[in-house]
PDB file of C-alpha atoms in Angstrom:
ATOM      1  CA  MET T 257    -252.657  11.129 -96.783  1.00 55.00           C
ATOM      2  CA  VAL T 258    -253.158   7.656 -95.292  1.00 66.00           C
ATOM      3  CA  SER T 259    -250.272   7.704 -92.856  1.00 89.00           C
ATOM      4  CA  TYR T 260    -248.475   4.936 -91.074  1.00 96.00           C
ATOM      5  CA  LYS T 261    -248.558   5.735 -87.381  1.00 97.00           C
ATOM      6  CA  ARG T 262    -247.404   2.633 -85.502  1.00 98.00           C
ATOM      7  CA  LEU T 263    -244.438   0.730 -86.874  1.00 98.00           C
ATOM      8  CA  LEU T 264    -243.280  -2.620 -85.535  1.00 98.00           C
ATOM      9  CA  VAL T 265    -239.657  -3.368 -86.405  1.00 97.00           C
ATOM     10  CA  ALA T 266    -238.275  -6.872 -86.066  1.00 95.00           C
ATOM     11  CA  VAL T 267    -234.526  -7.174 -85.580  1.00 94.00           C
ATOM     12  CA  ASP T 268    -232.029  -9.858 -84.880  1.00 90.00           C
ATOM     13  CA  PHE T 269    -228.471  -8.714 -84.296  1.00 89.00           C
ATOM     14  CA  SER T 270    -226.983  -9.885 -87.595  1.00 87.00           C
ATOM     15  CA  PRO T 271    -225.150  -7.401 -89.823  1.00 85.00           C
ATOM     16  CA  ALA T 272    -228.373  -7.150 -91.846  1.00 88.00           C
ATOM     17  CA  ALA T 273    -230.244  -5.727 -88.861  1.00 92.00           C
ATOM     18  CA  GLU T 274    -228.402  -2.461 -89.371  1.00 93.00           C
ATOM     19  CA  THR T 275    -230.044  -2.042 -92.791  1.00 93.00           C
ATOM     20  CA  VAL T 276    -233.480  -2.862 -91.412  1.00 95.00           C
ATOM     21  CA  ALA T 277    -233.076  -0.474 -88.464  1.00 96.00           C
ATOM     22  CA  ARG T 278    -231.907   2.372 -90.669  1.00 95.00           C
ATOM     23  CA  ARG T 279    -234.845   1.921 -93.010  1.00 96.00           C
ATOM     24  CA  ALA T 280    -237.343   1.697 -90.166  1.00 97.00           C
ATOM     25  CA  VAL T 281    -236.090   4.924 -88.588  1.00 96.00           C
ATOM     26  CA  ASP T 282    -236.244   6.529 -91.998  1.00 95.00           C
ATOM     27  CA  VAL T 283    -239.894   5.514 -92.559  1.00 96.00           C
ATOM     28  CA  ALA T 284    -240.785   6.600 -89.024  1.00 96.00           C
ATOM     29  CA  GLN T 285    -239.310  10.026 -89.735  1.00 94.00           C
ATOM     30  CA  ALA T 286    -241.051  10.346 -93.095  1.00 93.00           C
ATOM     31  CA  TYR T 287    -244.398   9.541 -91.429  1.00 94.00           C
ATOM     32  CA  GLN T 288    -243.848  10.962 -87.960  1.00 94.00           C
ATOM     33  CA  ALA T 289    -244.685   7.493 -86.736  1.00 96.00           C
ATOM     34  CA  GLU T 290    -243.937   5.654 -83.505  1.00 97.00           C
ATOM     35  CA  LEU T 291    -241.455   2.782 -83.556  1.00 97.00           C
ATOM     36  CA  HIS T 292    -241.793  -0.365 -81.480  1.00 98.00           C
ATOM     37  CA  TRP T 293    -238.844  -2.766 -81.675  1.00 98.00           C
ATOM     38  CA  VAL T 294    -239.115  -6.500 -81.255  1.00 97.00           C
ATOM     39  CA  HIS T 295    -236.493  -9.194 -80.965  1.00 96.00           C
ATOM     40  CA  VAL T 296    -237.603 -12.817 -80.816  1.00 94.00           C
ATOM     41  CA  VAL T 297    -235.375 -15.263 -78.986  1.00 92.00           C
ATOM     42  CA  ASP T 298    -235.777 -18.360 -81.088  1.00 82.00           C
ATOM     43  CA  TYR T 299    -233.871 -21.073 -79.269  1.00 70.00           C
ATOM     44  CA  LEU T 300    -235.881 -24.089 -80.328  1.00 63.00           C
ATOM     45  CA  MET T 301    -234.234 -26.339 -82.866  1.00 49.00           C
ATOM     46  CA  PRO T 302    -236.485 -27.134 -85.833  1.00 50.00           C
ATOM     47  CA  LEU T 303    -238.035 -30.515 -85.065  1.00 50.00           C
ATOM     48  CA  GLY T 304    -236.634 -32.212 -88.126  1.00 49.00           C
ATOM     49  CA  LEU T 305    -233.085 -31.543 -87.044  1.00 50.00           C
ATOM     50  CA  ALA T 306    -233.282 -33.186 -83.635  1.00 47.00           C
ATOM     51  CA  ASP T 307    -232.599 -36.914 -83.435  1.00 52.00           C
ATOM     52  CA  ASP T 308    -234.209 -39.274 -80.954  1.00 54.00           C
ATOM     53  CA  PHE T 309    -231.256 -39.529 -78.659  1.00 54.00           C
ATOM     54  CA  THR T 310    -230.051 -35.975 -78.175  1.00 53.00           C
ATOM     55  CA  PRO T 311    -232.000 -33.761 -75.826  1.00 52.00           C
ATOM     56  CA  THR T 312    -233.079 -30.737 -77.891  1.00 55.00           C
ATOM     57  CA  PRO T 313    -231.580 -27.381 -76.933  1.00 55.00           C
ATOM     58  CA  ALA T 314    -234.957 -26.442 -75.476  1.00 53.00           C
ATOM     59  CA  LEU T 315    -234.206 -28.800 -72.620  1.00 54.00           C
ATOM     60  CA  MET T 316    -230.697 -27.554 -72.105  1.00 60.00           C
ATOM     61  CA  VAL T 317    -231.007 -23.781 -72.173  1.00 68.00           C
ATOM     62  CA  ASP T 318    -232.126 -21.401 -69.501  1.00 81.00           C
ATOM     63  CA  GLU T 319    -234.955 -19.411 -71.069  1.00 83.00           C
ATOM     64  CA  LYS T 320    -234.764 -16.657 -68.487  1.00 88.00           C
ATOM     65  CA  GLU T 321    -231.086 -16.133 -69.127  1.00 90.00           C
ATOM     66  CA  LEU T 322    -231.565 -16.080 -72.898  1.00 90.00           C
ATOM     67  CA  LEU T 323    -234.319 -13.517 -72.613  1.00 93.00           C
ATOM     68  CA  GLU T 324    -232.177 -11.362 -70.349  1.00 95.00           C
ATOM     69  CA  GLN T 325    -229.318 -11.557 -72.863  1.00 94.00           C
ATOM     70  CA  GLY T 326    -231.768 -10.633 -75.620  1.00 95.00           C
ATOM     71  CA  ARG T 327    -232.967  -7.630 -73.664  1.00 96.00           C
ATOM     72  CA  GLN T 328    -229.441  -6.411 -73.097  1.00 97.00           C
ATOM     73  CA  SER T 329    -228.491  -6.917 -76.740  1.00 96.00           C
ATOM     74  CA  LEU T 330    -231.563  -5.002 -77.909  1.00 97.00           C
ATOM     75  CA  GLN T 331    -230.803  -2.185 -75.466  1.00 97.00           C
ATOM     76  CA  ARG T 332    -227.226  -1.922 -76.785  1.00 97.00           C
ATOM     77  CA  PHE T 333    -228.449  -2.125 -80.379  1.00 96.00           C
ATOM     78  CA  LEU T 334    -230.913   0.730 -79.833  1.00 97.00           C
ATOM     79  CA  ALA T 335    -228.593   2.841 -77.687  1.00 97.00           C
ATOM     80  CA  LYS T 336    -226.082   2.906 -80.553  1.00 95.00           C
ATOM     81  CA  ARG T 337    -228.800   4.376 -82.754  1.00 94.00           C
ATOM     82  CA  ASP T 338    -230.120   6.867 -80.184  1.00 94.00           C
ATOM     83  CA  ARG T 339    -233.363   4.906 -79.943  1.00 96.00           C
ATOM     84  CA  ALA T 340    -232.953   3.444 -76.454  1.00 95.00           C
ATOM     85  CA  ALA T 341    -236.097   5.230 -75.260  1.00 96.00           C
ATOM     86  CA  ASP T 342    -238.329   3.585 -77.896  1.00 97.00           C
ATOM     87  CA  PRO T 343    -240.769   0.915 -76.696  1.00 98.00           C
ATOM     88  CA  GLN T 344    -239.342  -2.559 -77.181  1.00 97.00           C
ATOM     89  CA  SER T 345    -240.208  -6.207 -76.646  1.00 97.00           C
ATOM     90  CA  VAL T 346    -238.051  -9.304 -76.308  1.00 97.00           C
ATOM     91  CA  LEU T 347    -240.073 -12.474 -76.651  1.00 96.00           C
ATOM     92  CA  PRO T 348    -239.378 -16.195 -76.714  1.00 93.00           C
ATOM     93  CA  GLY T 349    -240.802 -18.233 -79.562  1.00 91.00           C
ATOM     94  CA  VAL T 350    -241.024 -18.605 -83.294  1.00 89.00           C
ATOM     95  CA  PRO T 351    -240.244 -15.212 -84.885  1.00 90.00           C
ATOM     96  CA  ARG T 352    -242.985 -15.199 -87.509  1.00 89.00           C
ATOM     97  CA  GLN T 353    -245.656 -16.086 -84.955  1.00 92.00           C
ATOM     98  CA  GLU T 354    -244.508 -13.689 -82.279  1.00 95.00           C
ATOM     99  CA  ILE T 355    -244.103 -10.783 -84.700  1.00 95.00           C
ATOM    100  CA  VAL T 356    -247.611 -11.218 -86.116  1.00 95.00           C
ATOM    101  CA  HIS T 357    -249.088 -11.701 -82.646  1.00 97.00           C
ATOM    102  CA  LEU T 358    -247.416  -8.554 -81.327  1.00 98.00           C
ATOM    103  CA  ALA T 359    -248.493  -6.544 -84.385  1.00 97.00           C
ATOM    104  CA  ARG T 360    -252.104  -7.436 -83.597  1.00 97.00           C
ATOM    105  CA  GLU T 361    -251.687  -6.605 -79.945  1.00 98.00           C
ATOM    106  CA  LEU T 362    -250.135  -3.211 -80.669  1.00 98.00           C
ATOM    107  CA  CYS T 363    -252.457  -2.412 -83.604  1.00 97.00           C
ATOM    108  CA  SER T 364    -249.342  -1.787 -85.702  1.00 98.00           C
ATOM    109  CA  ASP T 365    -250.060  -0.509 -89.189  1.00 96.00           C
ATOM    110  CA  LEU T 366    -246.690  -1.498 -90.667  1.00 97.00           C
ATOM    111  CA  ILE T 367    -244.286  -4.322 -89.892  1.00 97.00           C
ATOM    112  CA  VAL T 368    -240.696  -3.668 -90.999  1.00 96.00           C
ATOM    113  CA  ILE T 369    -238.610  -6.790 -91.429  1.00 94.00           C
ATOM    114  CA  GLY T 370    -235.481  -7.936 -93.237  1.00 92.00           C
ATOM    115  CA  SER T 371    -235.841 -10.132 -96.294  1.00 89.00           C
ATOM    116  CA  HIS T 372    -233.088 -12.434 -97.493  1.00 79.00           C
ATOM    117  CA  GLY T 373    -234.503 -13.531-100.792  1.00 62.00           C
ATOM    118  CA  ARG T 374    -234.807 -17.123-101.764  1.00 59.00           C
ATOM    119  CA  HIS T 375    -231.231 -18.209-101.715  1.00 57.00           C
ATOM    120  CA  GLY T 376    -229.307 -20.066 -99.079  1.00 57.00           C
ATOM    121  CA  LEU T 377    -230.809 -21.250 -95.853  1.00 55.00           C
ATOM    122  CA  ALA T 378    -233.768 -18.877 -96.120  1.00 55.00           C
ATOM    123  CA  ARG T 379    -235.098 -20.857 -99.026  1.00 55.00           C
ATOM    124  CA  LEU T 380    -234.824 -24.133 -97.190  1.00 55.00           C
ATOM    125  CA  LEU T 381    -236.473 -23.038 -93.988  1.00 54.00           C
ATOM    126  CA  GLY T 382    -238.859 -20.480 -95.449  1.00 59.00           C
ATOM    127  CA  SER T 383    -237.945 -16.898 -94.730  1.00 76.00           C
ATOM    128  CA  THR T 384    -239.539 -15.150 -91.788  1.00 82.00           C
ATOM    129  CA  ALA T 385    -240.490 -12.210 -94.019  1.00 83.00           C
ATOM    130  CA  ARG T 386    -242.406 -14.472 -96.367  1.00 79.00           C
ATOM    131  CA  THR T 387    -244.320 -16.173 -93.614  1.00 81.00           C
ATOM    132  CA  VAL T 388    -245.002 -12.914 -91.763  1.00 87.00           C
ATOM    133  CA  LEU T 389    -246.510 -11.690 -95.015  1.00 84.00           C
ATOM    134  CA  ASN T 390    -249.033 -14.513 -94.922  1.00 83.00           C
ATOM    135  CA  ASP T 391    -250.469 -13.735 -91.540  1.00 87.00           C
ATOM    136  CA  ALA T 392    -249.770 -10.068 -90.941  1.00 92.00           C
ATOM    137  CA  PRO T 393    -252.816  -8.028 -89.944  1.00 93.00           C
ATOM    138  CA  CYS T 394    -251.263  -4.980 -91.613  1.00 95.00           C
ATOM    139  CA  ASP T 395    -248.854  -3.867 -94.342  1.00 95.00           C
ATOM    140  CA  VAL T 396    -245.360  -5.345 -94.393  1.00 94.00           C
ATOM    141  CA  LEU T 397    -242.221  -3.570 -95.551  1.00 95.00           C
ATOM    142  CA  ALA T 398    -239.669  -6.220 -96.467  1.00 93.00           C
ATOM    143  CA  VAL T 399    -236.241  -4.621 -96.476  1.00 94.00           C
ATOM    144  CA  ARG T 400    -233.855  -6.348 -98.849  1.00 92.00           C
ATOM    145  CA  VAL T 401    -230.694  -7.398 -97.044  1.00 89.00           C
ATOM    146  CA  ALA T 402    -227.638  -9.259 -98.280  1.00 79.00           C
ATOM    147  CA  ASP T 403    -227.818 -13.077 -98.049  1.00 68.00           C
TER     148      ASP T 403
ATOM    149  CA  MET Y 248    -232.452   9.929 -94.491  1.00 55.00           C
ATOM    150  CA  VAL Y 249    -232.198   7.001 -96.909  1.00 66.00           C
ATOM    151  CA  SER Y 250    -235.038   7.936 -99.207  1.00 89.00           C
ATOM    152  CA  TYR Y 251    -237.043   5.895-101.643  1.00 96.00           C
ATOM    153  CA  LYS Y 252    -236.848   7.640-104.984  1.00 97.00           C
ATOM    154  CA  ARG Y 253    -238.228   5.275-107.613  1.00 98.00           C
ATOM    155  CA  LEU Y 254    -241.360   3.316-106.773  1.00 98.00           C
ATOM    156  CA  LEU Y 255    -242.780   0.576-108.936  1.00 98.00           C
ATOM    157  CA  VAL Y 256    -246.473  -0.073-108.261  1.00 97.00           C
ATOM    158  CA  ALA Y 257    -248.138  -3.228-109.508  1.00 95.00           C
ATOM    159  CA  VAL Y 258    -251.896  -3.060-110.030  1.00 94.00           C
ATOM    160  CA  ASP Y 259    -254.609  -5.251-111.387  1.00 90.00           C
ATOM    161  CA  PHE Y 260    -258.042  -3.662-111.590  1.00 89.00           C
ATOM    162  CA  SER Y 261    -259.668  -5.556-108.736  1.00 87.00           C
ATOM    163  CA  PRO Y 262    -261.312  -3.608-105.897  1.00 85.00           C
ATOM    164  CA  ALA Y 263    -258.098  -4.180-103.908  1.00 88.00           C
ATOM    165  CA  ALA Y 264    -256.068  -2.177-106.425  1.00 92.00           C
ATOM    166  CA  GLU Y 265    -257.641   0.980-105.026  1.00 93.00           C
ATOM    167  CA  THR Y 266    -256.012   0.318-101.641  1.00 93.00           C
ATOM    168  CA  VAL Y 267    -252.640  -0.381-103.245  1.00 95.00           C
ATOM    169  CA  ALA Y 268    -252.797   2.727-105.425  1.00 96.00           C
ATOM    170  CA  ARG Y 269    -253.745   4.961-102.528  1.00 95.00           C
ATOM    171  CA  ARG Y 270    -250.905   3.640-100.425  1.00 96.00           C
ATOM    172  CA  ALA Y 271    -248.388   3.984-103.261  1.00 97.00           C
ATOM    173  CA  VAL Y 272    -249.337   7.604-103.902  1.00 96.00           C
ATOM    174  CA  ASP Y 273    -249.097   8.221-100.192  1.00 95.00           C
ATOM    175  CA  VAL Y 274    -245.556   6.774 -99.961  1.00 96.00           C
ATOM    176  CA  ALA Y 275    -244.523   8.699-103.082  1.00 96.00           C
ATOM    177  CA  GLN Y 276    -245.713  11.915-101.460  1.00 94.00           C
ATOM    178  CA  ALA Y 277    -243.995  11.174 -98.152  1.00 93.00           C
ATOM    179  CA  TYR Y 278    -240.720  10.562-100.007  1.00 94.00           C
ATOM    180  CA  GLN Y 279    -241.095  12.908-102.969  1.00 94.00           C
ATOM    181  CA  ALA Y 280    -240.537   9.818-105.091  1.00 96.00           C
ATOM    182  CA  GLU Y 281    -241.412   8.998-108.680  1.00 97.00           C
ATOM    183  CA  LEU Y 282    -244.116   6.448-109.389  1.00 97.00           C
ATOM    184  CA  HIS Y 283    -244.013   3.951-112.233  1.00 98.00           C
ATOM    185  CA  TRP Y 284    -247.158   1.859-112.653  1.00 98.00           C
ATOM    186  CA  VAL Y 285    -247.213  -1.635-114.057  1.00 97.00           C
ATOM    187  CA  HIS Y 286    -250.043  -3.927-115.022  1.00 96.00           C
ATOM    188  CA  VAL Y 287    -249.242  -7.451-116.146  1.00 94.00           C
ATOM    189  CA  VAL Y 288    -251.651  -9.123-118.540  1.00 92.00           C
ATOM    190  CA  ASP Y 289    -251.537 -12.692-117.322  1.00 82.00           C
ATOM    191  CA  TYR Y 290    -253.612 -14.687-119.778  1.00 70.00           C
ATOM    192  CA  LEU Y 291    -251.785 -17.980-119.586  1.00 63.00           C
ATOM    193  CA  MET Y 292    -253.524 -20.734-117.690  1.00 48.00           C
ATOM    194  CA  PRO Y 293    -251.270 -22.378-115.092  1.00 50.00           C
ATOM    195  CA  LEU Y 294    -249.890 -25.512-116.725  1.00 50.00           C
ATOM    196  CA  GLY Y 295    -251.304 -27.859-114.139  1.00 49.00           C
ATOM    197  CA  LEU Y 296    -254.842 -26.777-114.928  1.00 50.00           C
ATOM    198  CA  ALA Y 297    -254.749 -27.475-118.656  1.00 48.00           C
ATOM    199  CA  ASP Y 298    -255.562 -30.965-119.833  1.00 52.00           C
ATOM    200  CA  ASP Y 299    -254.109 -32.658-122.890  1.00 54.00           C
ATOM    201  CA  PHE Y 300    -257.104 -32.166-125.112  1.00 54.00           C
ATOM    202  CA  THR Y 301    -258.172 -28.563-124.606  1.00 54.00           C
ATOM    203  CA  PRO Y 302    -256.159 -25.874-126.348  1.00 52.00           C
ATOM    204  CA  THR Y 303    -254.926 -23.542-123.589  1.00 55.00           C
ATOM    205  CA  PRO Y 304    -256.292 -19.989-123.600  1.00 55.00           C
ATOM    206  CA  ALA Y 305    -252.888 -18.837-124.842  1.00 54.00           C
ATOM    207  CA  LEU Y 306    -253.740 -20.316-128.197  1.00 55.00           C
ATOM    208  CA  MET Y 307    -257.154 -18.773-128.337  1.00 60.00           C
ATOM    209  CA  VAL Y 308    -256.608 -15.182-127.293  1.00 68.00           C
ATOM    210  CA  ASP Y 309    -255.322 -12.254-129.261  1.00 80.00           C
ATOM    211  CA  GLU Y 310    -252.343 -10.982-127.269  1.00 83.00           C
ATOM    212  CA  LYS Y 311    -252.285  -7.621-129.007  1.00 88.00           C
ATOM    213  CA  GLU Y 312    -255.916  -6.989-128.209  1.00 90.00           C
ATOM    214  CA  LEU Y 313    -255.466  -7.987-124.569  1.00 90.00           C
ATOM    215  CA  LEU Y 314    -252.495  -5.665-124.199  1.00 93.00           C
ATOM    216  CA  GLU Y 315    -254.424  -2.820-125.777  1.00 95.00           C
ATOM    217  CA  GLN Y 316    -257.315  -3.439-123.385  1.00 94.00           C
ATOM    218  CA  GLY Y 317    -254.815  -3.488-120.514  1.00 95.00           C
ATOM    219  CA  ARG Y 318    -253.344  -0.170-121.610  1.00 96.00           C
ATOM    220  CA  GLN Y 319    -256.756   1.442-121.789  1.00 97.00           C
ATOM    221  CA  SER Y 320    -257.778   0.066-118.403  1.00 96.00           C
ATOM    222  CA  LEU Y 321    -254.574   1.331-116.805  1.00 97.00           C
ATOM    223  CA  GLN Y 322    -255.055   4.743-118.385  1.00 97.00           C
ATOM    224  CA  ARG Y 323    -258.597   4.954-117.029  1.00 97.00           C
ATOM    225  CA  PHE Y 324    -257.456   3.698-113.620  1.00 96.00           C
ATOM    226  CA  LEU Y 325    -254.756   6.369-113.408  1.00 97.00           C
ATOM    227  CA  ALA Y 326    -256.861   9.162-114.885  1.00 97.00           C
ATOM    228  CA  LYS Y 327    -259.397   8.675-112.075  1.00 95.00           C
ATOM    229  CA  ARG Y 328    -256.582   9.267-109.591  1.00 94.00           C
ATOM    230  CA  ASP Y 329    -255.025  12.237-111.412  1.00 94.00           C
ATOM    231  CA  ARG Y 330    -251.959  10.138-112.189  1.00 96.00           C
ATOM    232  CA  ALA Y 331    -252.443   9.693-115.944  1.00 95.00           C
ATOM    233  CA  ALA Y 332    -249.159  11.466-116.661  1.00 96.00           C
ATOM    234  CA  ASP Y 333    -247.096   8.980-114.585  1.00 97.00           C
ATOM    235  CA  PRO Y 334    -244.877   6.547-116.476  1.00 98.00           C
ATOM    236  CA  GLN Y 335    -246.604   3.203-116.923  1.00 97.00           C
ATOM    237  CA  SER Y 336    -246.043  -0.228-118.439  1.00 97.00           C
ATOM    238  CA  VAL Y 337    -248.440  -2.918-119.558  1.00 97.00           C
ATOM    239  CA  LEU Y 338    -246.692  -6.230-120.100  1.00 95.00           C
ATOM    240  CA  PRO Y 339    -247.720  -9.751-121.031  1.00 93.00           C
ATOM    241  CA  GLY Y 340    -246.523 -12.594-118.856  1.00 91.00           C
ATOM    242  CA  VAL Y 341    -246.376 -13.970-115.350  1.00 89.00           C
ATOM    243  CA  PRO Y 342    -246.890 -11.071-112.908  1.00 90.00           C
ATOM    244  CA  ARG Y 343    -244.187 -11.993-110.395  1.00 89.00           C
ATOM    245  CA  GLN Y 344    -241.566 -12.393-113.138  1.00 92.00           C
ATOM    246  CA  GLU Y 345    -242.463  -9.271-115.055  1.00 94.00           C
ATOM    247  CA  ILE Y 346    -242.658  -7.107-111.933  1.00 95.00           C
ATOM    248  CA  VAL Y 347    -239.223  -8.215-110.737  1.00 95.00           C
ATOM    249  CA  HIS Y 348    -237.730  -7.870-114.217  1.00 97.00           C
ATOM    250  CA  LEU Y 349    -239.110  -4.357-114.631  1.00 98.00           C
ATOM    251  CA  ALA Y 350    -237.906  -3.330-111.164  1.00 97.00           C
ATOM    252  CA  ARG Y 351    -234.372  -4.302-112.208  1.00 97.00           C
ATOM    253  CA  GLU Y 352    -234.681  -2.476-115.490  1.00 98.00           C
ATOM    254  CA  LEU Y 353    -235.949   0.721-113.872  1.00 98.00           C
ATOM    255  CA  CYS Y 354    -233.602   0.490-110.865  1.00 97.00           C
ATOM    256  CA  SER Y 355    -236.671   0.797-108.629  1.00 98.00           C
ATOM    257  CA  ASP Y 356    -235.903   1.036-104.934  1.00 96.00           C
ATOM    258  CA  LEU Y 357    -239.349  -0.024-103.733  1.00 97.00           C
ATOM    259  CA  ILE Y 358    -241.981  -2.317-105.208  1.00 97.00           C
ATOM    260  CA  VAL Y 359    -245.513  -1.677-103.924  1.00 96.00           C
ATOM    261  CA  ILE Y 360    -247.858  -4.604-104.337  1.00 94.00           C
ATOM    262  CA  GLY Y 361    -251.098  -5.932-102.853  1.00 92.00           C
ATOM    263  CA  SER Y 362    -250.976  -8.879-100.510  1.00 89.00           C
ATOM    264  CA  HIS Y 363    -253.938 -11.169 -99.930  1.00 79.00           C
ATOM    265  CA  GLY Y 364    -252.668 -13.216 -97.049  1.00 62.00           C
ATOM    266  CA  ARG Y 365    -252.714 -16.959 -97.053  1.00 60.00           C
ATOM    267  CA  HIS Y 366    -256.371 -17.661 -97.369  1.00 57.00           C
ATOM    268  CA  GLY Y 367    -258.412 -18.541-100.389  1.00 57.00           C
ATOM    269  CA  LEU Y 368    -256.980 -18.965-103.831  1.00 55.00           C
ATOM    270  CA  ALA Y 369    -253.820 -17.027-102.986  1.00 55.00           C
ATOM    271  CA  ARG Y 370    -252.735 -19.835-100.702  1.00 55.00           C
ATOM    272  CA  LEU Y 371    -253.250 -22.464-103.352  1.00 55.00           C
ATOM    273  CA  LEU Y 372    -251.468 -20.693-106.148  1.00 54.00           C
ATOM    274  CA  GLY Y 373    -248.885 -18.851-104.070  1.00 59.00           C
ATOM    275  CA  SER Y 374    -249.466 -15.130-103.828  1.00 75.00           C
ATOM    276  CA  THR Y 375    -247.684 -12.819-106.222  1.00 82.00           C
ATOM    277  CA  ALA Y 376    -246.513 -10.664-103.314  1.00 82.00           C
ATOM    278  CA  ARG Y 377    -244.823 -13.635-101.673  1.00 79.00           C
ATOM    279  CA  THR Y 378    -243.027 -14.695-104.815  1.00 81.00           C
ATOM    280  CA  VAL Y 379    -242.034 -11.133-105.722  1.00 87.00           C
ATOM    281  CA  LEU Y 380    -240.474 -10.952-102.279  1.00 84.00           C
ATOM    282  CA  ASN Y 381    -238.209 -13.859-103.153  1.00 83.00           C
ATOM    283  CA  ASP Y 382    -236.652 -12.332-106.210  1.00 88.00           C
ATOM    284  CA  ALA Y 383    -237.030  -8.588-105.805  1.00 92.00           C
ATOM    285  CA  PRO Y 384    -233.807  -6.627-106.247  1.00 93.00           C
ATOM    286  CA  CYS Y 385    -235.115  -4.017-103.803  1.00 95.00           C
ATOM    287  CA  ASP Y 386    -237.444  -3.470-100.847  1.00 95.00           C
ATOM    288  CA  VAL Y 387    -241.046  -4.600-101.162  1.00 94.00           C
ATOM    289  CA  LEU Y 388    -244.053  -2.950 -99.529  1.00 95.00           C
ATOM    290  CA  ALA Y 389    -246.829  -5.513 -99.327  1.00 93.00           C
ATOM    291  CA  VAL Y 390    -250.097  -3.683 -98.856  1.00 94.00           C
ATOM    292  CA  ARG Y 391    -252.661  -5.771 -96.988  1.00 92.00           C
ATOM    293  CA  VAL Y 392    -255.878  -6.003 -98.989  1.00 89.00           C
ATOM    294  CA  ALA Y 393    -259.105  -7.879 -98.270  1.00 79.00           C
ATOM    295  CA  ASP Y 394    -259.216 -11.448 -99.550  1.00 68.00           C
TER     296      ASP Y 394
END
């Protein structure tokens, strides 16, 4: 059997993250695999949405504080699921890039990520799952979540 | 445990299909799930590539013969892997559409498909994995295969 051994699970804290987390734990159990959780703090406004006169949020936010909030949120999220002891990363940046980068760094063999389909905002901006798929160094499990 | 029970595995007969098949069998074993195999006979030239003067291949090929060849190839492919008794479908059409349609029909809970990344021809034409991801009614496992 060609087993998955090192899973990387990307979560935000939307209602959909519950579905992704449950599935990831489930796959980890089926394969006796390790789980590494990642949350990307994506506080940069897409360039096209900023006008010339308004300072973009990047200039107004305190990155350190956002990362600390992210860390606490991820800890709470995992504690609720009895996974607080799992390795975890909270990173600033563009989710698709950071997820792929971390997967390479950790030699993950499966990325687990939520997928929203092509409706709504996801279609306009390009879903993270779809773009992760392009660059992932490993297999990707896209967990279907409600739009 | 939220198990996968009905897997739909899409294969062509490229060298990469071996990787996809192995992974699908592996997941099916981990989950004690059923496997349904599908091969889509995609003999229509993308519209943009046909000019006004050349009859498109659709007009020149014998669909019945192509489907029969597809059936035989799939049988051979599965027999080699001791999976000849698994349920299987060979369908004419556009792979991403037929795969998604069949997944709905079979109430599949996981589609397993090869993913080529964003390089080469896949980038130009849009990979099947990426477009399946958009419309899939269920989770999608994109198996990374060599370009």
